[in-house]
PDB file of C-alpha atoms in Angstrom:
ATOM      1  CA  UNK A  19     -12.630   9.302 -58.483  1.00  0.00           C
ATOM      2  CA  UNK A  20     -11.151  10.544 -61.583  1.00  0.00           C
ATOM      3  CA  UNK A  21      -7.689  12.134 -61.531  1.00  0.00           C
ATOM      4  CA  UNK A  22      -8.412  15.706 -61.533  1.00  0.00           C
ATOM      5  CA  UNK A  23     -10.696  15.601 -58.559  1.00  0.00           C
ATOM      6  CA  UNK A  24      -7.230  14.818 -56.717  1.00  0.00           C
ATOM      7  CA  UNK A  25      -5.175  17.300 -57.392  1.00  0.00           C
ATOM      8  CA  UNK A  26      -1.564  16.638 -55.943  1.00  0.00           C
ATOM      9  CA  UNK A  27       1.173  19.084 -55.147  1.00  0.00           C
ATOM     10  CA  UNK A  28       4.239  19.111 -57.990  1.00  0.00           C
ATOM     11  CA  UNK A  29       6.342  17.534 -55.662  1.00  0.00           C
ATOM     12  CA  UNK A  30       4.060  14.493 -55.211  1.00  0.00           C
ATOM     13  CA  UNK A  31       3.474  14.250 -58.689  1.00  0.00           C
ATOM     14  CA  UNK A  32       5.442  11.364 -59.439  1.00  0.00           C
ATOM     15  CA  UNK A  33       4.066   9.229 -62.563  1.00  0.00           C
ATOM     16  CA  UNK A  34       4.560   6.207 -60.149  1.00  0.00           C
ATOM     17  CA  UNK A  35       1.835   7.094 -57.496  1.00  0.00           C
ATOM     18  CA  UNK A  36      -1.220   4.948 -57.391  1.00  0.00           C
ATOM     19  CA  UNK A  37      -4.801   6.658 -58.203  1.00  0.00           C
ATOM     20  CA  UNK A  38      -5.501   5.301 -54.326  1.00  0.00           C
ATOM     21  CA  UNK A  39      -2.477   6.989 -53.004  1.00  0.00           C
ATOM     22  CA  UNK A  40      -2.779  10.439 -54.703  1.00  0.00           C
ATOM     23  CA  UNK A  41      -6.918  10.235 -53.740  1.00  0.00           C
ATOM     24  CA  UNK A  42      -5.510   9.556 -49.870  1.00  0.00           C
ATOM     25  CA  UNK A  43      -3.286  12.749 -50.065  1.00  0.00           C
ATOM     26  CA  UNK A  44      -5.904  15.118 -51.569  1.00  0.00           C
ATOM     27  CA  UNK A  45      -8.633  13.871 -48.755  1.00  0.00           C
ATOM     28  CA  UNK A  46      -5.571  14.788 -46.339  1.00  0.00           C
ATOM     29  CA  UNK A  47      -6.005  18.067 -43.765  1.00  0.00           C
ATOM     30  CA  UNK A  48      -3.162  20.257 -44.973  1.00  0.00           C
ATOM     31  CA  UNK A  49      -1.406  23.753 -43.949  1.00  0.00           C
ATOM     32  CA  UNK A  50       0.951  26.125 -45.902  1.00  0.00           C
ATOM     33  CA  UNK A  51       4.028  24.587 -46.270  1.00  0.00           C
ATOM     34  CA  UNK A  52       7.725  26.049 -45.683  1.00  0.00           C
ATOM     35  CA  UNK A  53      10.086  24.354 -48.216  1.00  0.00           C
ATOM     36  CA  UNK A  54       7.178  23.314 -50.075  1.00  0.00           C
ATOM     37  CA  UNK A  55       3.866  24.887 -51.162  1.00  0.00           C
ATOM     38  CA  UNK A  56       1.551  22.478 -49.132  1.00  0.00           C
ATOM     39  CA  UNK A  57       2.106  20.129 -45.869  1.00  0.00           C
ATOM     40  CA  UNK A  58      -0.031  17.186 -45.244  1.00  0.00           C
ATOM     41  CA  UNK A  59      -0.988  15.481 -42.123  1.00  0.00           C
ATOM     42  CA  UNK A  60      -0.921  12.053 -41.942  1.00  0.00           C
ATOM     43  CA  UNK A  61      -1.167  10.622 -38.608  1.00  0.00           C
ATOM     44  CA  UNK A  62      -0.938  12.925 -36.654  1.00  0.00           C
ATOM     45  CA  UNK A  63      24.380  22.452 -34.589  1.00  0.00           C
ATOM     46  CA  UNK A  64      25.016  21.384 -31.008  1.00  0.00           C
ATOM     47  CA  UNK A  65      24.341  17.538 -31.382  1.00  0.00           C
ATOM     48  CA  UNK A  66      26.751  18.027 -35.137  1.00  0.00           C
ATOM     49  CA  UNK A  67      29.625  19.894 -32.704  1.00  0.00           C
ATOM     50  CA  UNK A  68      29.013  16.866 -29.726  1.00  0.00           C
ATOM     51  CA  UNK A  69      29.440  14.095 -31.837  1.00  0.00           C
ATOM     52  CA  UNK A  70      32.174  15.166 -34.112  1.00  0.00           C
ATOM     53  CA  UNK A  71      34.166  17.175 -31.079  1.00  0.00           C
ATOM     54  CA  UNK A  72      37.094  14.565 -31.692  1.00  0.00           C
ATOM     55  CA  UNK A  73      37.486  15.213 -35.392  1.00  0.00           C
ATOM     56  CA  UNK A  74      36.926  18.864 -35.231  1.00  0.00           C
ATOM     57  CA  UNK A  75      38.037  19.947 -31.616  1.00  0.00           C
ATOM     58  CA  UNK A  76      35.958  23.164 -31.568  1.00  0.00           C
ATOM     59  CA  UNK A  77      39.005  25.109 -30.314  1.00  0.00           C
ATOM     60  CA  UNK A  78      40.134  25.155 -33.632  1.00  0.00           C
ATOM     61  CA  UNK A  79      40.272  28.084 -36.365  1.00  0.00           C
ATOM     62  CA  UNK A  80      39.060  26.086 -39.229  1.00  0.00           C
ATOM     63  CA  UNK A  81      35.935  24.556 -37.196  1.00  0.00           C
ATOM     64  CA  UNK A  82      33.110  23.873 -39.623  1.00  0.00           C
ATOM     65  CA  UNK A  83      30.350  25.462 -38.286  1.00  0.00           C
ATOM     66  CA  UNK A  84      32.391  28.270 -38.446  1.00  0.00           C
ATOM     67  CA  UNK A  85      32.944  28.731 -42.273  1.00  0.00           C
ATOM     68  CA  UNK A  86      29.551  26.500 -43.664  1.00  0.00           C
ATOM     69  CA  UNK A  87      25.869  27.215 -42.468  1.00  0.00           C
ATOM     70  CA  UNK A  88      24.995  24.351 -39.529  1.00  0.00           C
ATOM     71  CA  UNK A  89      21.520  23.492 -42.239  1.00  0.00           C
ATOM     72  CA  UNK A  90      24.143  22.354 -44.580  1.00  0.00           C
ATOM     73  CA  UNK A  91      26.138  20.164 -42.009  1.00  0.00           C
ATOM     74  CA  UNK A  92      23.266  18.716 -40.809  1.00  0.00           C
ATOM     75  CA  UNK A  93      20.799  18.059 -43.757  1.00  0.00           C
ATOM     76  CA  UNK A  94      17.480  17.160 -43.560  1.00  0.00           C
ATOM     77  CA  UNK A  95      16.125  14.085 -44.079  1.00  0.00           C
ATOM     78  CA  UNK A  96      12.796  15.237 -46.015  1.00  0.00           C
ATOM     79  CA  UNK A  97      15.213  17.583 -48.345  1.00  0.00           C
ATOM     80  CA  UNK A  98      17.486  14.793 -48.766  1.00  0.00           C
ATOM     81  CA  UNK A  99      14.153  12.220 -50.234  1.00  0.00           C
ATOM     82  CA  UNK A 100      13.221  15.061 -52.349  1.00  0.00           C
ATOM     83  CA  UNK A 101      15.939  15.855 -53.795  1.00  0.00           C
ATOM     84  CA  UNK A 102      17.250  11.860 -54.499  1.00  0.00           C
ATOM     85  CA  UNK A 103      14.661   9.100 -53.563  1.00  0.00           C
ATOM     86  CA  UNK A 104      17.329   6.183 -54.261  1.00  0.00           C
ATOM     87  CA  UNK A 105      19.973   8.154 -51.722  1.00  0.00           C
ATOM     88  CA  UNK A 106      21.982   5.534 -50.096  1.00  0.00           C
ATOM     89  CA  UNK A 107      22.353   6.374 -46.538  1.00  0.00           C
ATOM     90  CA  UNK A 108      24.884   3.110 -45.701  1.00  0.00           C
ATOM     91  CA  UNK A 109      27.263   5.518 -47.789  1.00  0.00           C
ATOM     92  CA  UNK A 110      27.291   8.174 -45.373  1.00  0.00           C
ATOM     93  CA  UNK A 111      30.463   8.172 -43.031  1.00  0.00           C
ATOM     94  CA  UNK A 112      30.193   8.062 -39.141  1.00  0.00           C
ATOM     95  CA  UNK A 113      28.341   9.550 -37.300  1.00  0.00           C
ATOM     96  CA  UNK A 114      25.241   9.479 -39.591  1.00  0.00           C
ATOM     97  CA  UNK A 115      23.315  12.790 -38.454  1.00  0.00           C
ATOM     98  CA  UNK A 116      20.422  14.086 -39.936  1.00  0.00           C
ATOM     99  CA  UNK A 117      17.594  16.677 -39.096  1.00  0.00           C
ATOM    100  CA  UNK A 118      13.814  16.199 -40.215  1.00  0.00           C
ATOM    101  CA  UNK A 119      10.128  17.784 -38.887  1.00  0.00           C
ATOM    102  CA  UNK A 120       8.987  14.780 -40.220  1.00  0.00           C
ATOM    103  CA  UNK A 121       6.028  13.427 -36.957  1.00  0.00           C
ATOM    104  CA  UNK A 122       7.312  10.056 -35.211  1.00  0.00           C
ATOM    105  CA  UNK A 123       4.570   8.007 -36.725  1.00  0.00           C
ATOM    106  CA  UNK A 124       5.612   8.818 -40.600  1.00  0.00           C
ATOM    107  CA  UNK A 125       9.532   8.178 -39.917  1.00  0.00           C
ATOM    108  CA  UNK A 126      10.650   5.226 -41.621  1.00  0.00           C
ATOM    109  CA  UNK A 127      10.193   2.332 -39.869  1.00  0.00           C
ATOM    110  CA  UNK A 128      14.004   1.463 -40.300  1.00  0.00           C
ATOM    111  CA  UNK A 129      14.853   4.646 -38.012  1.00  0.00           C
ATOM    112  CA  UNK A 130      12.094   3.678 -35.302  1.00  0.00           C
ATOM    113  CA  UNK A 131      13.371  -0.167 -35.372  1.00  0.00           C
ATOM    114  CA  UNK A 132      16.818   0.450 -35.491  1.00  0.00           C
ATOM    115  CA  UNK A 133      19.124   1.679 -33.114  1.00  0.00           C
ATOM    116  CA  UNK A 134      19.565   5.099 -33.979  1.00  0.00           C
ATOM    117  CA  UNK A 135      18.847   7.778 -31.651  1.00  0.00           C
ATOM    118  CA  UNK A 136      16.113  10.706 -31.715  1.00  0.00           C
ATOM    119  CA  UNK A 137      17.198  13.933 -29.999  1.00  0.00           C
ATOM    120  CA  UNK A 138      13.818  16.078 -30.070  1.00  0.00           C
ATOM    121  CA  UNK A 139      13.754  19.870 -29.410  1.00  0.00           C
ATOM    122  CA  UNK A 140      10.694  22.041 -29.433  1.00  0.00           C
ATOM    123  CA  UNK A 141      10.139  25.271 -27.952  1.00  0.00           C
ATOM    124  CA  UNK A 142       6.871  27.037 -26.384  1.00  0.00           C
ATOM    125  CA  UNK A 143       4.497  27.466 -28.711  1.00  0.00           C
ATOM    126  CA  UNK A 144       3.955  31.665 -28.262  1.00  0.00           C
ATOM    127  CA  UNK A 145       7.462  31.814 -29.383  1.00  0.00           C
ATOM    128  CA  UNK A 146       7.247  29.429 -32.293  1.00  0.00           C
ATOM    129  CA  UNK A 147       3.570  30.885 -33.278  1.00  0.00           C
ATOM    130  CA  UNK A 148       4.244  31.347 -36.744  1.00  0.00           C
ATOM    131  CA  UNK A 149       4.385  27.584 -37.642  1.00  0.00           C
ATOM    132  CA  UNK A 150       1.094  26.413 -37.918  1.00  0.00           C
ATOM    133  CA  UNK A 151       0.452  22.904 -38.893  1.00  0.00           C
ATOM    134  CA  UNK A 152      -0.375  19.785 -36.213  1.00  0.00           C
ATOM    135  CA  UNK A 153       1.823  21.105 -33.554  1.00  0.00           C
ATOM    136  CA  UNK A 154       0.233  19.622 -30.800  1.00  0.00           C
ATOM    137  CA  UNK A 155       0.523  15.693 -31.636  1.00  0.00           C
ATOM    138  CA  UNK A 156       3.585  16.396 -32.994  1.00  0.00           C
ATOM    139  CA  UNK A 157       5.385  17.354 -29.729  1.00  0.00           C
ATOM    140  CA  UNK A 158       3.130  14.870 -27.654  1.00  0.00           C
ATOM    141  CA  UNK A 159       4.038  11.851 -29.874  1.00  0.00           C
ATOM    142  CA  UNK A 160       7.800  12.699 -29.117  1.00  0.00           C
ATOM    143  CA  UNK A 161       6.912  13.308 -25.617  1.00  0.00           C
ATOM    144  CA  UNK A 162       5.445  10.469 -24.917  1.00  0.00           C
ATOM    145  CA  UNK A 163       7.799   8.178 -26.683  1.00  0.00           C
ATOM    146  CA  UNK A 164      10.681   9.556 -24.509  1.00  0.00           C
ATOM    147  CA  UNK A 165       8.601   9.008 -21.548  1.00  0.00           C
ATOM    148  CA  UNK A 166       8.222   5.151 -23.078  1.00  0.00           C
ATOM    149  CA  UNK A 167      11.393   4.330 -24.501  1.00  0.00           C
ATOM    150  CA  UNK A 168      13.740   7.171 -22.324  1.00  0.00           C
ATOM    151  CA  UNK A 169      17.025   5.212 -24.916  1.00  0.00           C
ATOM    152  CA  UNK A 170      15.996   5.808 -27.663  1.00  0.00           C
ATOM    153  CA  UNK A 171      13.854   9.238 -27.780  1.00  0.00           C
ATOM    154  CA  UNK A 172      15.312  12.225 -25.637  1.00  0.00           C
ATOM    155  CA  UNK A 173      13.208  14.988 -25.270  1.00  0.00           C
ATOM    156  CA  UNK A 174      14.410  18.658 -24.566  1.00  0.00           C
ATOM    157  CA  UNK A 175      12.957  22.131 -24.845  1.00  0.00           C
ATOM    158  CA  UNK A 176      14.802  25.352 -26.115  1.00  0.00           C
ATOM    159  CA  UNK A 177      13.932  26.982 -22.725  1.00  0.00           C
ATOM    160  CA  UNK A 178      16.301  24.028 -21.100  1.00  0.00           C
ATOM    161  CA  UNK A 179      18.469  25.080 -23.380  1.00  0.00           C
ATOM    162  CA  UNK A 180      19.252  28.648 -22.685  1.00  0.00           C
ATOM    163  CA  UNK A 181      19.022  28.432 -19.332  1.00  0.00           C
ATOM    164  CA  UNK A 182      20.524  25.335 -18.751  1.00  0.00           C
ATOM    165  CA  UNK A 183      22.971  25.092 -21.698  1.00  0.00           C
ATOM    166  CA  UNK A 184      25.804  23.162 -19.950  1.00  0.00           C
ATOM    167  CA  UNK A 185      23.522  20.737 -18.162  1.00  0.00           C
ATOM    168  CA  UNK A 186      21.432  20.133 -21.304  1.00  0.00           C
ATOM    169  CA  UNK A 187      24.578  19.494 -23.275  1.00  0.00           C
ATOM    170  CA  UNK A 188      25.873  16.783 -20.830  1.00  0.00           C
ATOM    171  CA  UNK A 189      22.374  14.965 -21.460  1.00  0.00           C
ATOM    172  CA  UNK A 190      22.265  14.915 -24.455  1.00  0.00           C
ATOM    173  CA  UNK A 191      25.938  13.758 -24.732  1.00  0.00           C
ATOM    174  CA  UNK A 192      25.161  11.297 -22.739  1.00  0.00           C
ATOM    175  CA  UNK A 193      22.234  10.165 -24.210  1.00  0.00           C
ATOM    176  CA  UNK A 194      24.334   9.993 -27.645  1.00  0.00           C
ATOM    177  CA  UNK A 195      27.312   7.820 -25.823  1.00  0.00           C
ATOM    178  CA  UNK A 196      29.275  10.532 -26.802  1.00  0.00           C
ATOM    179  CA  UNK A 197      31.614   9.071 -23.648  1.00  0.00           C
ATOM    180  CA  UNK A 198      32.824  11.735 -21.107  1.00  0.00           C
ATOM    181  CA  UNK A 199      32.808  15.045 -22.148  1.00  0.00           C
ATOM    182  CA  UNK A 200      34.768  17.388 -19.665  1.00  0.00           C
ATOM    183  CA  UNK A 201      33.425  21.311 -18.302  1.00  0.00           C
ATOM    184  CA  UNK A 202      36.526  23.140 -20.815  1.00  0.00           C
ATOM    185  CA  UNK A 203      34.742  20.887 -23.793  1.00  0.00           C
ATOM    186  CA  UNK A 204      31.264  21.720 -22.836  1.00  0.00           C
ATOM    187  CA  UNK A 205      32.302  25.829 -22.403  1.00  0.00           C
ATOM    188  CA  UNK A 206      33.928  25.293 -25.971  1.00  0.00           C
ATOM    189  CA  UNK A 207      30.665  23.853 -27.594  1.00  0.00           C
ATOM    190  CA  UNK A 208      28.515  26.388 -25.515  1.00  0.00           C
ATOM    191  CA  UNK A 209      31.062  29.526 -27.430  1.00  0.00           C
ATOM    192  CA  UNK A 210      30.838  27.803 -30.457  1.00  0.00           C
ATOM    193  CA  UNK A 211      27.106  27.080 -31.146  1.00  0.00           C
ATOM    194  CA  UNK A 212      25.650  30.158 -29.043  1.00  0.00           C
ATOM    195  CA  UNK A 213      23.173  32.604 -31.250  1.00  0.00           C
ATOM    196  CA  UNK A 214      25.222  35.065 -30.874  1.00  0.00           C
ATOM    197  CA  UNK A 215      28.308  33.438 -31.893  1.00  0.00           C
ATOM    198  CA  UNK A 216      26.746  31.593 -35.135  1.00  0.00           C
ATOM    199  CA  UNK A 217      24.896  34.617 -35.703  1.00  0.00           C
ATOM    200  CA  UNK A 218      27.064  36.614 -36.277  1.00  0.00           C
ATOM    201  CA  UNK A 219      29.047  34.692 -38.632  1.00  0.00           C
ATOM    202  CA  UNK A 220      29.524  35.885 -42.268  1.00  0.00           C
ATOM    203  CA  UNK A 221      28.227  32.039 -43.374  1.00  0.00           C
ATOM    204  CA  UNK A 222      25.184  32.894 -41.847  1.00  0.00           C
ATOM    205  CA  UNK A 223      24.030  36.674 -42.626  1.00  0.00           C
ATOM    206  CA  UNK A 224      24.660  36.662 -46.056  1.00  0.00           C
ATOM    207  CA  UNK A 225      23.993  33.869 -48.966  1.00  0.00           C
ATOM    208  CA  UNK A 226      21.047  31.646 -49.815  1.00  0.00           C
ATOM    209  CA  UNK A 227      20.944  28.065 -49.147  1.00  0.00           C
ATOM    210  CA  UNK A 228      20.100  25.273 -51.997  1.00  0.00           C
ATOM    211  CA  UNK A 229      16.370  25.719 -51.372  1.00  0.00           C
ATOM    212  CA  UNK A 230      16.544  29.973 -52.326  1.00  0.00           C
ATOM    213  CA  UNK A 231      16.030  30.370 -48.382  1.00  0.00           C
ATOM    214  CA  UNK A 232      18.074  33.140 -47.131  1.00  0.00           C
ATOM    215  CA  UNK A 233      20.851  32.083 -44.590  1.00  0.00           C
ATOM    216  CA  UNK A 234      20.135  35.122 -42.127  1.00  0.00           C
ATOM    217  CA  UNK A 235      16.406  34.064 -42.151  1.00  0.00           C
ATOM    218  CA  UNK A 236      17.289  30.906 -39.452  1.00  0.00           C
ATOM    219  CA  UNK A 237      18.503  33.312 -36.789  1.00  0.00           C
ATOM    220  CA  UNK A 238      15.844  35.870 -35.556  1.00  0.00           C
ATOM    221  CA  UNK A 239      16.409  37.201 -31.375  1.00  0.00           C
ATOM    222  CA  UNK A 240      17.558  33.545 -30.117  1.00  0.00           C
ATOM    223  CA  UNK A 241      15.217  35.246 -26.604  1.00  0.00           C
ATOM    224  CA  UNK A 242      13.300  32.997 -24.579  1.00  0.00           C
ATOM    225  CA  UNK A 243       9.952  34.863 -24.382  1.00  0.00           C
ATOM    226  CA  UNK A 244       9.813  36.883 -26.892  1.00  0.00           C
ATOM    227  CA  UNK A 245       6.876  36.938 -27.386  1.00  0.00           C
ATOM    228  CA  UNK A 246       5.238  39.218 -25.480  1.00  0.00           C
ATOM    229  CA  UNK A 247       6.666  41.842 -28.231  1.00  0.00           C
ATOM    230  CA  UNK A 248       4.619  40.417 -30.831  1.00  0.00           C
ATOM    231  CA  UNK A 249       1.631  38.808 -29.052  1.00  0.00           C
ATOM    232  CA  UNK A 250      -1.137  40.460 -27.172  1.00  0.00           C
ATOM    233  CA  UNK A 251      -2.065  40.031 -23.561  1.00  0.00           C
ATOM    234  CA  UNK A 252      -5.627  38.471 -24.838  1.00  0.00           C
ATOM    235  CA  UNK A 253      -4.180  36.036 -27.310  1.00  0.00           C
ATOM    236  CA  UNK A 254      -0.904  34.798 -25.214  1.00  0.00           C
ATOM    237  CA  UNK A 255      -3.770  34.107 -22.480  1.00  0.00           C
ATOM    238  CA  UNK A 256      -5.742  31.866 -25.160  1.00  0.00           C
ATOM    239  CA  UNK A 257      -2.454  30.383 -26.118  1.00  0.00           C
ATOM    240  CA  UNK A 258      -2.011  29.272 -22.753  1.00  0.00           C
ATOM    241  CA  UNK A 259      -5.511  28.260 -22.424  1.00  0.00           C
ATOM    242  CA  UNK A 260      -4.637  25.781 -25.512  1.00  0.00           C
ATOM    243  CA  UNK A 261      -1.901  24.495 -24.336  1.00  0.00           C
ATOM    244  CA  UNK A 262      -3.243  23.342 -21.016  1.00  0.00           C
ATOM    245  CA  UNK A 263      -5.948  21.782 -22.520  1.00  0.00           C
ATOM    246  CA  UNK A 264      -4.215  20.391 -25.345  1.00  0.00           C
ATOM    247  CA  UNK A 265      -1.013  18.822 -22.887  1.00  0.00           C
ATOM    248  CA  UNK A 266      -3.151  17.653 -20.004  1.00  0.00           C
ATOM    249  CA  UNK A 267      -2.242  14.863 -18.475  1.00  0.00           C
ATOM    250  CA  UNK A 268       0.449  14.592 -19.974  1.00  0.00           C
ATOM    251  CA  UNK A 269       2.850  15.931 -17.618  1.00  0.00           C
ATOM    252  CA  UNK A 270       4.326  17.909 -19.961  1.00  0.00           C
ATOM    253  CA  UNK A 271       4.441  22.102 -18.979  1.00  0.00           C
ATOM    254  CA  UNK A 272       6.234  24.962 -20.699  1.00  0.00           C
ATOM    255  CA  UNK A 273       6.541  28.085 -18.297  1.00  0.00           C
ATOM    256  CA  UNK A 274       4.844  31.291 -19.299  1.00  0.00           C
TER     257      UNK A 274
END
C-alpha cells in the first residue's frame, strides 16, 4: 500500500512510524476528536485535593485549586506524550497523578503492571451525549476490571458523586491509602471541589488553557439529569434501550 493511500493525522505524522503502523491506523474506525482532529479506536480535582490534603490543607487561602485551573494540576497523560514523547515521569514528585481517556487496553503496560492505582469516573450516557466515540467498551473494560482486580481499578459514577459526595470521597480515599481522613476534612474537600465553588472561580471563567480550550468551557450545569432539557422523550427512550442492551449482564445500571 503506498503511502498516500494511508493518510495519517499531523499528530501521528512522525518520520519514525513504520509504513505497517501508519497502514494499521488509517484501516482504524475513528470519530471526531476533542484535542485533536481525529480519535482512533484501537481495541476497544477531588482525587488532586485527597492526596495532597497534607501539603495543601484545603482550609487554606492560598489552596491551589483555588488560584490555577484543576486541568492544569492534574495533566493528562495523552497531552503530556504529545507534547514531549521522552517525558520522564520518575522526575515527577509524590504523589504522581495524572488524568487520561486513554481505554484500559491501550494504557501502557507499565501503569497496568505496576502498582499504581486507577480511579475511573463516568457518568450516564444521556448526560454525557455529546462525546461520541467507543463509549460502551470503554466504561465496560473499566467496569469489569474493578469487578476483577477491586485494588487496583475503582470504579465510580458522577451520579454517586453528587448524591453521595461524602461517602464517595471516603472510598476513594480509601482506595488511594490516603490513611484516615476525618468528617471536618471530607466537608472541607466537598466546599472546595463542589461545581459551584470551582465554578465560580475567576481561574476558571475566564482564560484559555495551553491547548486554546477555553477554561469556562469544562464547567457547564454540574446537574445530574440534565438531560431531559436537551433530549427528547423518543431519543432518551432509545438511549436507554442502548444501554440495556449494550451493559447486560454486566451488572452494571445507571438510573434514569
Amino acid at each position: 500500500m503506498s503511502s498516500s493511500s494511508s493518510a495519517v493525522p499531523d499528530y501521528l505524522g512522525d518520520e519514525d512510524l513504520t509504513q505497517e503502523t501508519r497502514d494499521l491506523i488509517s484501516s482504524l474506525p475513528s470519530e471526531k476528536g476533542w484535542l485533536v482532529s481525529q480519535m482512533y479506536q484501537f481495541q476497544g480535582p477531588l482525587v488532586f485535593a485527597l492526596l495532597n490534603r497534607h501539603k495543601f490543607p484545603v482550609s487554606s487561602g492560598d489552596h491551589p485549586l483555588l488560584v490555577t485551573n484543576p486541568h492544569l494540576l492534574v495533566p493528562f497523560l495523552e497531552g503530556v506524550y504529545y507534547e514531549s514523547p521522552d517525558f520522564d515521569f520518575s522526575k515527577l514528585s509524590f504523589p504522581r497523578l495524572m488524568n487520561t481517556h486513554i481505554p484500559l487496553l491501550s494504557l501502557p503496560e507499565t501503569v497496568k503492571s505496576s502498582s499504581c492505582k486507577i480511579v475511573y469516573c463516568c457518568r450516564n450516557p444521556k448526560d454525557m451525549f455529546f462525546i461520541g466515540g467507543p463509549f460502551w467498551d470503554h466504561v465496560l473494560e473499566y467496569w469489569y476490571a474493578s469487578l476483577e482486580n477491586p485494588n487496583k481499578v475503582l470504579f465510580v459514577t458522577y451520579e454517586e458523586l453528587k448524591k453521595q459526595t461524602g461517602d464517595t470521597i471516603k472510598r476513594i480515599a480509601e482506595f488511594l491509602g490516603c490513611g484516615f481522613i476525618g468528617e471536618e476534612e471530607v466537608s472541607g474537600i466537598v466546599k472546595l471541589c463542589s461545581f459551584e465553588s470551582l465554578s465560580s472561580l475567576e481561574v476558571n471563567r475566564e482564560g484559555k488553557l495551553p491547548n486554546g480550550m477555553e477554561t469556562k468551557a469544562f464547567f457547564r450545569k454540574g446537574d445530574v439529569g440534565g438531560w431531559g432539557d436537551t433530549l427528547s422523550e423518543s431519543l432518551a427512550e432509545k438511549i436507554d434501550r442502548t444501554i440495556e442492551e449494550k451493559f447486560q449482564g454486566s451488572g452494571l445500571i445507571f438510573s434514569r
